[in-house]
Amino acid sequence: MAPDASRTLALRITSLDVEKDCREIALLLATREFAWDIERALEFALFRTYAVPAISGLLARTGEFERRPRKRYDDTELILAEIQENGFDSDRGRRALKRLNAMHGRFRIADDDMLYVLSTFVMEPIRWLDRYGRRPMTPHEQRAWCNYYRRLGEHMGIPGIPSDLETFRRFNEAYESGNFRFAESNRAVATATSDLLLGFYLPRWLLWAGRPAVRAFMDPPLLAAMGFPPAPRWLRRALLAAMAMRARALRILPARRRPRLLTRVRRPTYPEGYEIEELGTFCGGGGTKRNRG
């Protein structure tokens, strides 16, 4: 029965150590317990980084969002998934970390900007599940989630990583208060990303109709920094009601028995598979080889 499957997964997570087993707990949360929710939450985590002109300006200058937004999205998701699914010390995990660090090493990025991006990956899934999930993360899960991204940040060489979730939260809120402000690059990068995500569900000629739905999940400071008008109140109320109904339904459905591994998702960007070393941006704007599995 549904409660038994969910209870088994919950007991497994609870039995693991939040320090030593943080990657395994994070993987269970991201691929089984909250697979859809965490993927959506991390998409909105990226939106928050676009509200910072220093970050959006750098992304806009690469030209990736105008030329091939789907590849930019897939590459980011795949590099991070390779690390999480295979582990920091695995061959594929080390190769993905090397690719991630090589991309960031091409640019002058302030330490606080890097730390802020990391903080969104810690905080946004927790906040999303508090608002929209079938249940919030437990304190045990929150600590493990935080510890996993602390380790990722250490492997990326980010200085000053907070030691606990509360310090991450304070840094995240203070950074947003001091750095969220409007810039044309914010709007350009966020619009391109919004249209890409809506394109997973809507034909291109209907994207205009879906944009207010994306804005319905954005708070006023984020909307102001993007230069976006708020979604109509009726639409926001309807979407929040739909998410609440979804959460109630999920509470009586069985837990996912097989993990949803993002590295196994079929992608039109890479119909023949990919090589880790060919993911992401390069000095010339991208790899030239065909990606292979």
Phi, psi and omega in degrees: 000163185302311182300326181295315180297317180293321181294321179299315179294318180297319180294322178297315180298316182296330182285345183272152183276134185291339177267297186294324186251025186298323180294319180295320177296314179300322180294317178297321179292317187280335185248346180231301188292317184226043191303307183293316184296316183291323177298316178294318181298320180289331173297317179286335172299318178296321177303320182295324179293334180287349179280000181252113184304325180297326181277311182295325180296319178296316180296320180295322182293334177292337180076000185295324184289331177280320187279316186205073183298326181294321178295318179301317179295309182299318182297316178299313181296319183291318180299313180293323179291323177301319180292311184292318185286331185253340178098152182298327187263001178282164178300312182292323178297317179295320180294320179293320177297319178298318179294318179299313182290327178295320179297311182291330181292345179285345187235156171274106181241126180298145181302319181294327177294316177298317181294325178296314178303315178300319182295328178293325178290334174282309193277321189295318176299323178296314180294318180301314182292327174300322185272318193235348186284167177291340171199159174286164168295142173287162175304323177298314180293320179299317180296317179295318179301314178299315182297323178299313182287333171300316180294320177301315179298322177296318178292337178272354179076024180282124179278158173072028181293128178303150184272348182207171186295319182297321178291323173301315182298314181296318178298314182302313182291319180293320180297314181297319180299325183268346189235346176287118172200157186289142168208150179300326179295327176303308183295320183295313182290319180293321179295316179299319180290318179301314180295323177298311183294320177295329180295344174292338187238337187236149170292157186302324183289351179254006183300323181303326182285333182274339184302319178299330179294322176296316181295336180296339180263008181256140178277164184304317179298323179291317178300317181296320181292332177275343187074026180264141171287152177293155175291152175304143183301321181296324180290317179299315179298318181295318181292321178295322177295319179296320178293324178294320177295319177300315181300318179295320179294320182295332181294340180252000178267155180292154175292153176299128182271330178247137181293146173266096182273121183293335178288347180259355181289132179288133185229131177297337178298324185229070183296336180253016182091183185213158169254137181304319183294348181256004178278153171088192182264151179228173182302325180271006178098000176157167179288161181248348182276161172282135180281136183233149176276000000 
